[in-house]
PDB file of C-alpha atoms (C1' of nucleotides) in Angstrom:
ATOM      1  CA  MET A   1     -28.851 -25.138  11.116  1.00 49.00           C
ATOM      2  CA  LEU A   2     -28.197 -21.196  10.636  1.00 42.00           C
ATOM      3  CA  ASP A   3     -24.595 -20.155   9.460  1.00 43.00           C
ATOM      4  CA  ILE A   4     -25.651 -16.852   9.499  1.00 40.00           C
ATOM      5  CA  LEU A   5     -24.779 -17.171  13.030  1.00 39.00           C
ATOM      6  CA  SER A   6     -21.077 -17.440  11.507  1.00 39.00           C
ATOM      7  CA  SER A   7     -21.905 -14.163   9.605  1.00 38.00           C
ATOM      8  CA  MET A   8     -23.131 -12.898  12.162  1.00 39.00           C
ATOM      9  CA  SER A   9     -21.504 -13.841  15.274  1.00 36.00           C
ATOM     10  CA  ASP A  10     -18.459 -11.995  14.496  1.00 44.00           C
ATOM     11  CA  SER A  11     -19.839  -8.112  14.882  1.00 46.00           C
ATOM     12  CA  SER A  12     -17.014  -7.074  16.446  1.00 43.00           C
ATOM     13  CA  ASN A  13     -15.242  -6.318  12.295  1.00 62.00           C
ATOM     14  CA  ALA A  14     -18.260  -4.119  11.781  1.00 85.00           C
ATOM     15  CA  LEU A  15     -15.545  -0.812  13.096  1.00 93.00           C
ATOM     16  CA  GLY A  16     -14.002  -0.542  10.274  1.00 92.00           C
ATOM     17  CA  PRO A  17     -15.806   0.129   7.929  1.00 94.00           C
ATOM     18  CA  TYR A  18     -17.707   2.169   9.344  1.00 94.00           C
ATOM     19  CA  LEU A  19     -15.348   4.407   9.829  1.00 94.00           C
ATOM     20  CA  SER A  20     -13.600   4.635   6.633  1.00 94.00           C
ATOM     21  CA  ARG A  21     -18.033   5.366   5.417  1.00 92.00           C
ATOM     22  CA  THR A  22     -18.166   8.290   7.667  1.00 92.00           C
ATOM     23  CA  ARG A  23     -14.999   9.786   6.683  1.00 92.00           C
ATOM     24  CA  LYS A  24     -15.612   9.592   3.517  1.00 92.00           C
ATOM     25  CA  GLU A  25     -18.882  11.489   4.228  1.00 89.00           C
ATOM     26  CA  LEU A  26     -16.555  13.810   5.831  1.00 89.00           C
ATOM     27  CA  LYS A  27     -15.016  13.700   2.518  1.00 91.00           C
ATOM     28  CA  LEU A  28     -11.381  13.934   4.761  1.00 92.00           C
ATOM     29  CA  SER A  29      -7.659  12.091   3.687  1.00 93.00           C
ATOM     30  CA  LEU A  30      -6.395   9.644   5.733  1.00 96.00           C
ATOM     31  CA  ARG A  31      -3.864  11.938   5.852  1.00 95.00           C
ATOM     32  CA  ALA A  32      -5.944  14.923   7.128  1.00 94.00           C
ATOM     33  CA  VAL A  33      -7.143  13.020  10.161  1.00 93.00           C
ATOM     34  CA  GLU A  34      -3.970  12.180  11.178  1.00 95.00           C
ATOM     35  CA  ALA A  35      -3.316  15.969  10.644  1.00 93.00           C
ATOM     36  CA  GLN A  36      -5.712  16.439  12.963  1.00 92.00           C
ATOM     37  CA  THR A  37      -6.312  13.411  15.719  1.00 93.00           C
ATOM     38  CA  GLY A  38      -2.783  12.129  15.746  1.00 94.00           C
ATOM     39  CA  VAL A  39      -3.019   9.228  14.819  1.00 96.00           C
ATOM     40  CA  SER A  40      -0.914   7.950  11.786  1.00 96.00           C
ATOM     41  CA  ASN A  41      -2.422   7.327   8.176  1.00 96.00           C
ATOM     42  CA  ALA A  42      -0.854   3.858   7.820  1.00 96.00           C
ATOM     43  CA  TYR A  43      -2.749   2.664  11.794  1.00 97.00           C
ATOM     44  CA  LEU A  44      -6.049   4.862   9.282  1.00 97.00           C
ATOM     45  CA  SER A  45      -5.846   2.598   6.750  1.00 97.00           C
ATOM     46  CA  GLN A  46      -5.411  -1.152   8.800  1.00 96.00           C
ATOM     47  CA  LEU A  47      -7.916   0.151  11.127  1.00 96.00           C
ATOM     48  CA  GLU A  48     -11.096   0.773   8.091  1.00 95.00           C
ATOM     49  CA  ASN A  49      -9.443  -2.436   6.386  1.00 94.00           C
ATOM     50  CA  GLY A  50      -9.864  -4.769   9.167  1.00 92.00           C
ATOM     51  CA  LYS A  51      -6.471  -5.313  10.347  1.00 94.00           C
ATOM     52  CA  ILE A  52      -6.186  -3.985  13.636  1.00 94.00           C
ATOM     53  CA  LYS A  53      -8.763  -5.340  15.732  1.00 89.00           C
ATOM     54  CA  THR A  54      -9.164  -3.230  19.260  1.00 94.00           C
ATOM     55  CA  PRO A  55      -8.192   0.092  19.001  1.00 96.00           C
ATOM     56  CA  SER A  56      -7.221   1.781  21.834  1.00 96.00           C
ATOM     57  CA  PRO A  57     -10.006   3.743  23.170  1.00 96.00           C
ATOM     58  CA  LYS A  58      -8.704   6.417  23.280  1.00 95.00           C
ATOM     59  CA  VAL A  59      -7.972   6.683  19.605  1.00 96.00           C
ATOM     60  CA  LEU A  60     -11.812   5.625  19.254  1.00 96.00           C
ATOM     61  CA  HIS A  61     -12.377   9.105  21.585  1.00 95.00           C
ATOM     62  CA  SER A  62     -10.412  11.893  18.947  1.00 94.00           C
ATOM     63  CA  LEU A  63     -11.543  10.026  16.231  1.00 94.00           C
ATOM     64  CA  ALA A  64     -15.198   9.958  17.537  1.00 92.00           C
ATOM     65  CA  LEU A  65     -14.683  13.526  18.465  1.00 91.00           C
ATOM     66  CA  LYS A  66     -13.397  14.842  14.549  1.00 90.00           C
ATOM     67  CA  TYR A  67     -16.356  11.715  12.610  1.00 89.00           C
ATOM     68  CA  GLY A  68     -18.534  13.295  14.694  1.00 89.00           C
ATOM     69  CA  LEU A  69     -19.714  10.441  16.027  1.00 90.00           C
ATOM     70  CA  PRO A  70     -20.810   8.761  19.903  1.00 92.00           C
ATOM     71  CA  TYR A  71     -17.554   7.712  21.640  1.00 93.00           C
ATOM     72  CA  GLU A  72     -19.337   4.764  23.414  1.00 92.00           C
ATOM     73  CA  GLN A  73     -20.541   3.835  19.351  1.00 91.00           C
ATOM     74  CA  LEU A  74     -17.384   2.989  18.647  1.00 93.00           C
ATOM     75  CA  MET A  75     -16.624   2.158  22.589  1.00 94.00           C
ATOM     76  CA  GLU A  76     -19.072  -0.746  22.034  1.00 92.00           C
ATOM     77  CA  LEU A  77     -18.468  -2.210  18.508  1.00 93.00           C
ATOM     78  CA  ALA A  78     -14.677  -2.586  19.711  1.00 93.00           C
ATOM     79  CA  GLY A  79     -16.316  -4.849  21.859  1.00 92.00           C
ATOM     80  CA  TYR A  80     -14.948  -2.854  24.481  1.00 94.00           C
ATOM     81  CA  PRO A  81     -17.272  -3.827  27.811  1.00 92.00           C
ATOM     82  CA  ILE A  82     -19.073  -0.142  28.021  1.00 86.00           C
ATOM     83  CA  PRO A  83     -20.455   1.445  31.312  1.00 78.00           C
ATOM     84  CA  GLY A  84     -23.939   1.351  31.657  1.00 66.00           C
ATOM     85  CA  LYS A  85     -24.709  -1.914  29.215  1.00 51.00           C
ATOM     86  CA  SER A  86     -24.010  -5.064  28.797  1.00 39.00           C
ATOM     87  CA  GLN A  87     -19.785  -5.780  27.336  1.00 34.00           C
ATOM     88  CA  ASN A  88     -19.944  -7.812  24.427  1.00 31.00           C
ATOM     89  CA  GLN A  89     -23.803  -7.380  22.366  1.00 31.00           C
ATOM     90  CA  PRO A  90     -25.930  -4.665  22.009  1.00 34.00           C
ATOM     91  CA  SER A  91     -28.745  -4.790  24.427  1.00 34.00           C
ATOM     92  CA  SER A  92     -28.243  -8.428  24.061  1.00 35.00           C
ATOM     93  CA  SER A  93     -27.946  -8.965  28.184  1.00 36.00           C
ATOM     94  CA  ARG A  94     -31.101  -6.968  29.139  1.00 34.00           C
ATOM     95  CA  LEU A  95     -33.500  -8.671  26.625  1.00 37.00           C
ATOM     96  CA  ALA A  96     -31.677 -11.904  27.981  1.00 36.00           C
ATOM     97  CA  ALA A  97     -32.749 -10.648  31.808  1.00 38.00           C
ATOM     98  CA  ARG A  98     -36.244  -9.504  30.243  1.00 38.00           C
ATOM     99  CA  LEU A  99     -36.356 -13.074  29.130  1.00 38.00           C
ATOM    100  CA  GLY A 100     -34.720 -15.092  32.109  1.00 41.00           C
ATOM    101  CA  GLU A 101     -32.668 -17.677  31.689  1.00 43.00           C
ATOM    102  CA  THR A 102     -31.057 -19.157  28.450  1.00 43.00           C
ATOM    103  CA  SER A 103     -28.631 -21.569  27.233  1.00 43.00           C
ATOM    104  CA  GLU A 104     -25.732 -19.584  24.890  1.00 43.00           C
ATOM    105  CA  GLU A 105     -27.791 -21.903  22.333  1.00 38.00           C
ATOM    106  CA  GLU A 106     -30.185 -19.494  22.634  1.00 44.00           C
ATOM    107  CA  GLU A 107     -28.429 -16.965  22.975  1.00 43.00           C
ATOM    108  CA  GLU A 108     -26.684 -16.276  19.661  1.00 42.00           C
ATOM    109  CA  ALA A 109     -29.629 -17.753  17.774  1.00 41.00           C
ATOM    110  CA  LEU A 110     -31.250 -14.558  19.320  1.00 42.00           C
ATOM    111  CA  ALA A 111     -28.387 -12.199  18.451  1.00 45.00           C
ATOM    112  CA  ASP A 112     -27.717 -13.827  14.941  1.00 40.00           C
ATOM    113  CA  PHE A 113     -31.786 -12.696  14.922  1.00 40.00           C
ATOM    114  CA  LEU A 114     -32.222  -9.574  15.941  1.00 41.00           C
ATOM    115  CA  ALA A 115     -29.274  -8.486  13.125  1.00 40.00           C
ATOM    116  CA  LEU A 116     -31.622 -10.205  10.553  1.00 36.00           C
ATOM    117  CA  ILE A 117     -34.083  -7.990  11.855  1.00 35.00           C
ATOM    118  CA  ARG A 118     -31.915  -4.882  12.025  1.00 37.00           C
ATOM    119  CA  LYS A 119     -31.108  -5.592   7.849  1.00 36.00           C
ATOM    120  CA  ARG A 120     -34.708  -6.371   7.055  1.00 34.00           C
ATOM    121  CA  ASN A 121     -35.084  -3.038   8.365  1.00 36.00           C
ATOM    122  CA  GLY A 122     -33.143  -1.275   6.326  1.00 40.00           C
ATOM    123  CA  SER A 123     -30.522  -0.266   8.827  1.00 41.00           C
ATOM    124  CA  GLU A 124     -27.954  -0.245   6.628  1.00 38.00           C
ATOM    125  CA  LEU A 125     -27.035  -1.428   3.775  1.00 32.00           C
TER     126      LEU A 125
ATOM    127  CA  MET B   1      -3.851  14.182  57.460  1.00 47.00           C
ATOM    128  CA  LEU B   2      -4.187  16.411  54.358  1.00 40.00           C
ATOM    129  CA  ASP B   3      -6.333  14.715  51.437  1.00 42.00           C
ATOM    130  CA  ILE B   4      -3.065  14.631  49.951  1.00 39.00           C
ATOM    131  CA  LEU B   5      -3.572  11.975  48.245  1.00 38.00           C
ATOM    132  CA  SER B   6      -7.063  12.063  47.191  1.00 41.00           C
ATOM    133  CA  SER B   7      -6.100  14.789  45.338  1.00 39.00           C
ATOM    134  CA  MET B   8      -3.243  12.566  43.300  1.00 42.00           C
ATOM    135  CA  SER B   9      -5.969  11.584  40.935  1.00 43.00           C
ATOM    136  CA  ASP B  10      -2.828  11.298  38.813  1.00 45.00           C
ATOM    137  CA  SER B  11      -3.237   9.504  35.361  1.00 43.00           C
ATOM    138  CA  SER B  12      -0.310   8.070  36.747  1.00 51.00           C
ATOM    139  CA  ASN B  13      -0.457   5.671  38.904  1.00 61.00           C
ATOM    140  CA  ALA B  14      -4.383   5.956  41.760  1.00 86.00           C
ATOM    141  CA  LEU B  15      -5.220   1.951  40.029  1.00 92.00           C
ATOM    142  CA  GLY B  16      -2.474  -0.231  41.440  1.00 91.00           C
ATOM    143  CA  PRO B  17      -2.818   0.981  44.747  1.00 94.00           C
ATOM    144  CA  TYR B  18      -6.110   1.155  44.695  1.00 93.00           C
ATOM    145  CA  LEU B  19      -7.066  -2.736  43.314  1.00 94.00           C
ATOM    146  CA  SER B  20      -4.130  -3.477  45.387  1.00 94.00           C
ATOM    147  CA  ARG B  21      -5.827  -1.840  49.013  1.00 92.00           C
ATOM    148  CA  THR B  22      -9.412  -3.339  47.878  1.00 91.00           C
ATOM    149  CA  ARG B  23      -7.797  -6.764  46.230  1.00 92.00           C
ATOM    150  CA  LYS B  24      -6.151  -6.824  49.927  1.00 91.00           C
ATOM    151  CA  GLU B  25      -9.693  -5.897  51.444  1.00 88.00           C
ATOM    152  CA  LEU B  26     -11.950  -8.384  50.637  1.00 88.00           C
ATOM    153  CA  LYS B  27      -9.140 -11.496  51.237  1.00 90.00           C
ATOM    154  CA  LEU B  28      -8.317 -12.773  47.992  1.00 91.00           C
ATOM    155  CA  SER B  29      -4.794 -14.064  47.346  1.00 91.00           C
ATOM    156  CA  LEU B  30      -3.963 -12.888  43.322  1.00 95.00           C
ATOM    157  CA  ARG B  31      -4.088 -16.751  41.944  1.00 94.00           C
ATOM    158  CA  ALA B  32      -8.070 -16.726  43.794  1.00 93.00           C
ATOM    159  CA  VAL B  33      -8.210 -13.589  41.851  1.00 93.00           C
ATOM    160  CA  GLU B  34      -7.017 -15.015  38.402  1.00 95.00           C
ATOM    161  CA  ALA B  35      -9.493 -17.775  39.109  1.00 93.00           C
ATOM    162  CA  GLN B  36     -12.514 -15.711  39.591  1.00 91.00           C
ATOM    163  CA  THR B  37     -11.746 -13.805  36.718  1.00 93.00           C
ATOM    164  CA  GLY B  38      -9.257 -15.276  34.112  1.00 93.00           C
ATOM    165  CA  VAL B  39      -6.881 -12.297  34.318  1.00 95.00           C
ATOM    166  CA  SER B  40      -3.001 -14.004  35.700  1.00 96.00           C
ATOM    167  CA  ASN B  41      -1.749 -13.722  38.856  1.00 96.00           C
ATOM    168  CA  ALA B  42       1.712 -12.741  37.680  1.00 95.00           C
ATOM    169  CA  TYR B  43      -0.125  -9.479  35.881  1.00 97.00           C
ATOM    170  CA  LEU B  44      -2.346  -8.197  38.625  1.00 96.00           C
ATOM    171  CA  SER B  45       0.973  -8.293  40.843  1.00 96.00           C
ATOM    172  CA  GLN B  46       2.825  -5.862  37.877  1.00 96.00           C
ATOM    173  CA  LEU B  47      -0.510  -4.381  37.836  1.00 95.00           C
ATOM    174  CA  GLU B  48      -0.547  -3.509  41.723  1.00 95.00           C
ATOM    175  CA  ASN B  49       2.991  -2.405  42.295  1.00 94.00           C
ATOM    176  CA  GLY B  50       2.596   0.383  39.048  1.00 92.00           C
ATOM    177  CA  LYS B  51       4.576  -1.685  36.870  1.00 93.00           C
ATOM    178  CA  ILE B  52       1.444  -1.816  33.963  1.00 93.00           C
ATOM    179  CA  LYS B  53       1.152   1.917  32.923  1.00 89.00           C
ATOM    180  CA  THR B  54      -2.753   1.256  30.660  1.00 94.00           C
ATOM    181  CA  PRO B  55      -4.698  -2.390  30.765  1.00 96.00           C
ATOM    182  CA  SER B  56      -6.711  -3.088  29.008  1.00 96.00           C
ATOM    183  CA  PRO B  57     -11.206  -2.380  29.862  1.00 96.00           C
ATOM    184  CA  LYS B  58     -12.102  -5.482  30.042  1.00 95.00           C
ATOM    185  CA  VAL B  59      -8.864  -6.197  32.547  1.00 96.00           C
ATOM    186  CA  LEU B  60     -10.644  -2.894  33.877  1.00 96.00           C
ATOM    187  CA  HIS B  61     -13.990  -4.292  33.760  1.00 95.00           C
ATOM    188  CA  SER B  62     -13.712  -8.103  35.328  1.00 94.00           C
ATOM    189  CA  LEU B  63     -11.515  -7.192  37.890  1.00 93.00           C
ATOM    190  CA  ALA B  64     -14.724  -4.062  38.608  1.00 92.00           C
ATOM    191  CA  LEU B  65     -16.897  -6.526  38.755  1.00 89.00           C
ATOM    192  CA  LYS B  66     -15.279  -9.034  41.563  1.00 89.00           C
ATOM    193  CA  TYR B  67     -13.830  -5.922  43.311  1.00 88.00           C
ATOM    194  CA  GLY B  68     -17.981  -4.742  43.593  1.00 87.00           C
ATOM    195  CA  LEU B  69     -16.013  -1.369  42.735  1.00 89.00           C
ATOM    196  CA  PRO B  70     -17.342   0.979  39.676  1.00 91.00           C
ATOM    197  CA  TYR B  71     -16.195   0.453  36.198  1.00 92.00           C
ATOM    198  CA  GLU B  72     -15.932   4.150  34.927  1.00 92.00           C
ATOM    199  CA  GLN B  73     -13.784   4.724  37.981  1.00 90.00           C
ATOM    200  CA  LEU B  74     -11.700   2.109  36.771  1.00 93.00           C
ATOM    201  CA  MET B  75     -11.452   3.005  33.793  1.00 94.00           C
ATOM    202  CA  GLU B  76     -11.192   6.424  34.557  1.00 93.00           C
ATOM    203  CA  LEU B  77      -7.806   6.386  36.685  1.00 93.00           C
ATOM    204  CA  ALA B  78      -6.483   3.829  33.899  1.00 94.00           C
ATOM    205  CA  GLY B  79      -6.307   7.740  31.598  1.00 93.00           C
ATOM    206  CA  TYR B  80      -8.517   6.656  29.360  1.00 94.00           C
ATOM    207  CA  PRO B  81     -11.644   8.811  28.225  1.00 92.00           C
ATOM    208  CA  ILE B  82     -14.528   8.370  29.571  1.00 88.00           C
ATOM    209  CA  PRO B  83     -18.583   8.966  27.896  1.00 80.00           C
ATOM    210  CA  GLY B  84     -19.895  11.062  30.100  1.00 68.00           C
ATOM    211  CA  LYS B  85     -16.814  13.405  31.175  1.00 56.00           C
ATOM    212  CA  SER B  86     -16.638  13.403  34.205  1.00 34.00           C
ATOM    213  CA  GLN B  87     -15.061  13.353  36.823  1.00 29.00           C
ATOM    214  CA  ASN B  88     -14.373  13.771  40.133  1.00 30.00           C
ATOM    215  CA  GLN B  89     -16.189  11.654  42.698  1.00 33.00           C
ATOM    216  CA  PRO B  90     -14.485  11.627  45.965  1.00 35.00           C
ATOM    217  CA  SER B  91     -13.673   7.808  46.995  1.00 33.00           C
ATOM    218  CA  SER B  92     -14.282   8.787  50.224  1.00 30.00           C
ATOM    219  CA  SER B  93     -17.572   8.329  49.480  1.00 29.00           C
ATOM    220  CA  ARG B  94     -16.746   5.041  47.088  1.00 31.00           C
ATOM    221  CA  LEU B  95     -19.695   2.986  49.465  1.00 30.00           C
ATOM    222  CA  ALA B  96     -22.208   5.903  48.682  1.00 28.00           C
ATOM    223  CA  ALA B  97     -21.566   5.881  45.563  1.00 31.00           C
ATOM    224  CA  ARG B  98     -21.521   2.894  44.836  1.00 35.00           C
ATOM    225  CA  LEU B  99     -24.736   1.858  45.438  1.00 32.00           C
ATOM    226  CA  GLY B 100     -26.368   5.380  44.373  1.00 37.00           C
ATOM    227  CA  GLU B 101     -26.246   4.129  40.453  1.00 38.00           C
ATOM    228  CA  THR B 102     -26.814   0.450  40.207  1.00 40.00           C
ATOM    229  CA  SER B 103     -26.939  -0.511  36.806  1.00 45.00           C
ATOM    230  CA  GLU B 104     -27.991  -3.795  36.000  1.00 42.00           C
ATOM    231  CA  GLU B 105     -25.062  -4.366  35.662  1.00 43.00           C
ATOM    232  CA  GLU B 106     -23.693  -3.703  39.241  1.00 43.00           C
ATOM    233  CA  GLU B 107     -26.771  -5.185  40.625  1.00 41.00           C
ATOM    234  CA  GLU B 108     -25.157  -8.212  39.429  1.00 42.00           C
ATOM    235  CA  ALA B 109     -21.451  -7.349  40.515  1.00 42.00           C
ATOM    236  CA  LEU B 110     -23.086  -7.339  43.996  1.00 40.00           C
ATOM    237  CA  ALA B 111     -24.344 -10.271  44.333  1.00 42.00           C
ATOM    238  CA  ASP B 112     -21.132 -11.988  42.638  1.00 43.00           C
ATOM    239  CA  PHE B 113     -19.309 -10.685  45.700  1.00 40.00           C
ATOM    240  CA  LEU B 114     -21.742 -10.822  48.006  1.00 37.00           C
ATOM    241  CA  ALA B 115     -22.153 -14.991  47.043  1.00 38.00           C
ATOM    242  CA  LEU B 116     -17.866 -14.176  47.355  1.00 40.00           C
ATOM    243  CA  ILE B 117     -17.891 -12.820  50.844  1.00 35.00           C
ATOM    244  CA  ARG B 118     -20.753 -15.330  51.679  1.00 35.00           C
ATOM    245  CA  LYS B 119     -18.845 -18.148  50.510  1.00 37.00           C
ATOM    246  CA  ARG B 120     -15.062 -17.362  52.154  1.00 37.00           C
ATOM    247  CA  ASN B 121     -16.660 -16.438  55.156  1.00 35.00           C
ATOM    248  CA  GLY B 122     -18.402 -20.387  55.772  1.00 37.00           C
ATOM    249  CA  SER B 123     -15.984 -22.274  54.402  1.00 38.00           C
ATOM    250  CA  GLU B 124     -13.189 -20.670  56.261  1.00 36.00           C
ATOM    251  CA  LEU B 125     -14.883 -21.101  59.379  1.00 31.00           C
TER     252      LEU B 125
ATOM    253  C1'  DA C   1       8.015  13.661 -21.713  1.00 77.94           C
ATOM    254  C1'  DC C   2       9.418  14.750 -16.437  1.00 77.94           C
ATOM    255  C1'  DA C   3       8.390  16.358 -12.079  1.00 77.94           C
ATOM    256  C1'  DT C   4       4.930  17.586  -8.542  1.00 77.94           C
ATOM    257  C1'  DG C   5       1.577  16.835  -5.476  1.00 77.94           C
ATOM    258  C1'  DC C   6      -2.010  14.472  -3.669  1.00 77.94           C
ATOM    259  C1'  DT C   7      -5.086   9.473  -2.319  1.00 77.94           C
ATOM    260  C1'  DG C   8      -4.043   5.112  -0.342  1.00 77.94           C
ATOM    261  C1'  DC C   9      -1.992   0.983   1.303  1.00 77.94           C
ATOM    262  C1'  DT C  10       2.485  -1.943   3.237  1.00 77.94           C
ATOM    263  C1'  DA C  11       6.614  -3.695   5.220  1.00 77.94           C
ATOM    264  C1'  DA C  12       9.537  -3.675   9.049  1.00 77.94           C
ATOM    265  C1'  DG C  13       9.920  -1.901  13.641  1.00 77.94           C
ATOM    266  C1'  DT C  14       9.741  -0.519  18.763  1.00 77.94           C
ATOM    267  C1'  DA C  15       6.269  -0.569  22.635  1.00 77.94           C
ATOM    268  C1'  DT C  16       3.927  -2.752  25.712  1.00 77.94           C
ATOM    269  C1'  DG C  17      -0.516  -5.835  27.521  1.00 77.94           C
ATOM    270  C1'  DT C  18      -0.394 -10.716  28.925  1.00 77.94           C
ATOM    271  C1'  DC C  19       0.892 -15.356  30.006  1.00 77.94           C
ATOM    272  C1'  DA C  20       3.474 -19.368  31.422  1.00 77.94           C
ATOM    273  C1'  DA C  21       6.155 -21.620  34.055  1.00 77.94           C
ATOM    274  C1'  DG C  22       9.455 -20.576  38.000  1.00 77.94           C
ATOM    275  C1'  DC C  23      11.497 -18.419  42.241  1.00 77.94           C
ATOM    276  C1'  DA C  24      12.492 -17.259  46.529  1.00 77.94           C
ATOM    277  C1'  DT C  25       9.509 -17.498  50.998  1.00 77.94           C
ATOM    278  C1'  DG C  26       6.085 -17.768  55.293  1.00 77.94           C
ATOM    279  C1'  DC C  27       3.386 -21.175  57.943  1.00 77.94           C
ATOM    280  C1'  DT C  28       1.540 -25.701  58.900  1.00 77.94           C
ATOM    281  C1'  DA C  29       2.685 -30.026  59.700  1.00 77.94           C
ATOM    282  C1'  DA C  30       4.716 -34.544  60.491  1.00 77.94           C
TER     283       DA C  30
ATOM    284  C1'  DT D   1      14.779 -30.945  60.734  1.00 77.94           C
ATOM    285  C1'  DT D   2      12.032 -31.494  55.702  1.00 77.94           C
ATOM    286  C1'  DA D   3       8.195 -31.617  53.369  1.00 77.94           C
ATOM    287  C1'  DG D   4       4.624 -29.950  51.974  1.00 77.94           C
ATOM    288  C1'  DC D   5       1.473 -25.287  50.611  1.00 77.94           C
ATOM    289  C1'  DA D   6       0.069 -20.977  49.554  1.00 77.94           C
ATOM    290  C1'  DT D   7       1.864 -16.405  48.871  1.00 77.94           C
ATOM    291  C1'  DG D   8       3.112 -12.310  46.404  1.00 77.94           C
ATOM    292  C1'  DC D   9       6.634 -11.752  42.698  1.00 77.94           C
ATOM    293  C1'  DT D  10      10.664 -11.887  38.407  1.00 77.94           C
ATOM    294  C1'  DT D  11      11.232 -12.803  34.115  1.00 77.94           C
ATOM    295  C1'  DG D  12      11.070 -14.684  29.645  1.00 77.94           C
ATOM    296  C1'  DA D  13       8.811 -15.245  25.022  1.00 77.94           C
ATOM    297  C1'  DC D  14       4.585 -13.900  22.187  1.00 77.94           C
ATOM    298  C1'  DA D  15       0.946 -11.097  20.640  1.00 77.94           C
ATOM    299  C1'  DT D  16      -0.573  -6.884  18.310  1.00 77.94           C
ATOM    300  C1'  DA D  17      -1.089  -1.378  18.978  1.00 77.94           C
ATOM    301  C1'  DC D  18       1.070   1.960  16.742  1.00 77.94           C
ATOM    302  C1'  DT D  19       4.630   4.671  13.641  1.00 77.94           C
ATOM    303  C1'  DT D  20       7.795   5.300  10.834  1.00 77.94           C
ATOM    304  C1'  DA D  21       9.313   5.135   5.914  1.00 77.94           C
ATOM    305  C1'  DG D  22       8.569   4.586   1.882  1.00 77.94           C
ATOM    306  C1'  DC D  23       5.572   2.465  -2.379  1.00 77.94           C
ATOM    307  C1'  DA D  24       2.101   2.506  -6.557  1.00 77.94           C
ATOM    308  C1'  DG D  25      -1.636   5.060  -8.625  1.00 77.94           C
ATOM    309  C1'  DC D  26      -3.596   8.991 -10.332  1.00 77.94           C
ATOM    310  C1'  DA D  27      -3.972  12.832 -11.390  1.00 77.94           C
ATOM    311  C1'  DT D  28      -2.006  18.066 -12.771  1.00 77.94           C
ATOM    312  C1'  DG D  29       1.222  21.222 -14.350  1.00 77.94           C
ATOM    313  C1'  DT D  30       6.081  22.638 -17.845  1.00 77.94           C
TER     314       DT D  30
END
DNA sequence: ACATGCTGCTAAGTATGTCAAGCATGCTAA
DNA sequence: TTAGCATGCTTGACATACTTAGCAGCATGT
């Protein structure tokens, strides 16, 4: 079977490393971000290390502003439903609408297959 | 009357009464909403009575789906930052706003909502 | 050596969203 | 009456986002 499933099905934790990497690219310290956003450095550390599951939209918004990242993307990475799209998995509902009725097994398989494709295309390391 | 009420789009709490009024218009009980959205009736009660300040986006999303309300509007009423930074959609033209921009997600909501009404109107004689 | 000032991280505490259980009222029927 | 059943609401407990205070390491300077 696809044990890729177990490794990729939880996409909620891509947020922390993403924020961590972005901050380092901007060469900002945790306390510098705290000073500019009001989010405590302790919390930022927990966020980047995946110890916080669902940070509030307000936190995501201020980080998006400071880091120059799209707010919607952070919302989506945090697992929040976003206005124009589906709630959990990126663009899978649009795909599902195009594919018609699919079972849950098929949906999961498709989602993971998509992740696999993206990995191959080298969108990230 | 002057629309002092509509100018009270303050983040204090227009959300609770708005949700309460909408639910009553749909003739749904708290427990009926609980059964269909998974949000407990206890929590719904607190929400409608203003005892909950910032309900999670997930709760707002499921309520928006079942009530046929725009998710963005509930997010804004709850005081969350919203992507487009837009605001001031007059609540008097709620229906027009709802039917004006129908994403796929909203279409689903409308279908669900319609089915709900028909079911109640049909079985409740 | 000691000290100062960074870095990130952790421990403990507070605040609050959320739920399960139960209470009180009102309605309908036996 | 009494017995049920549905409604909205309250309480008490739990989970977790978030903060303040502090720790350990690594520089740099005196």
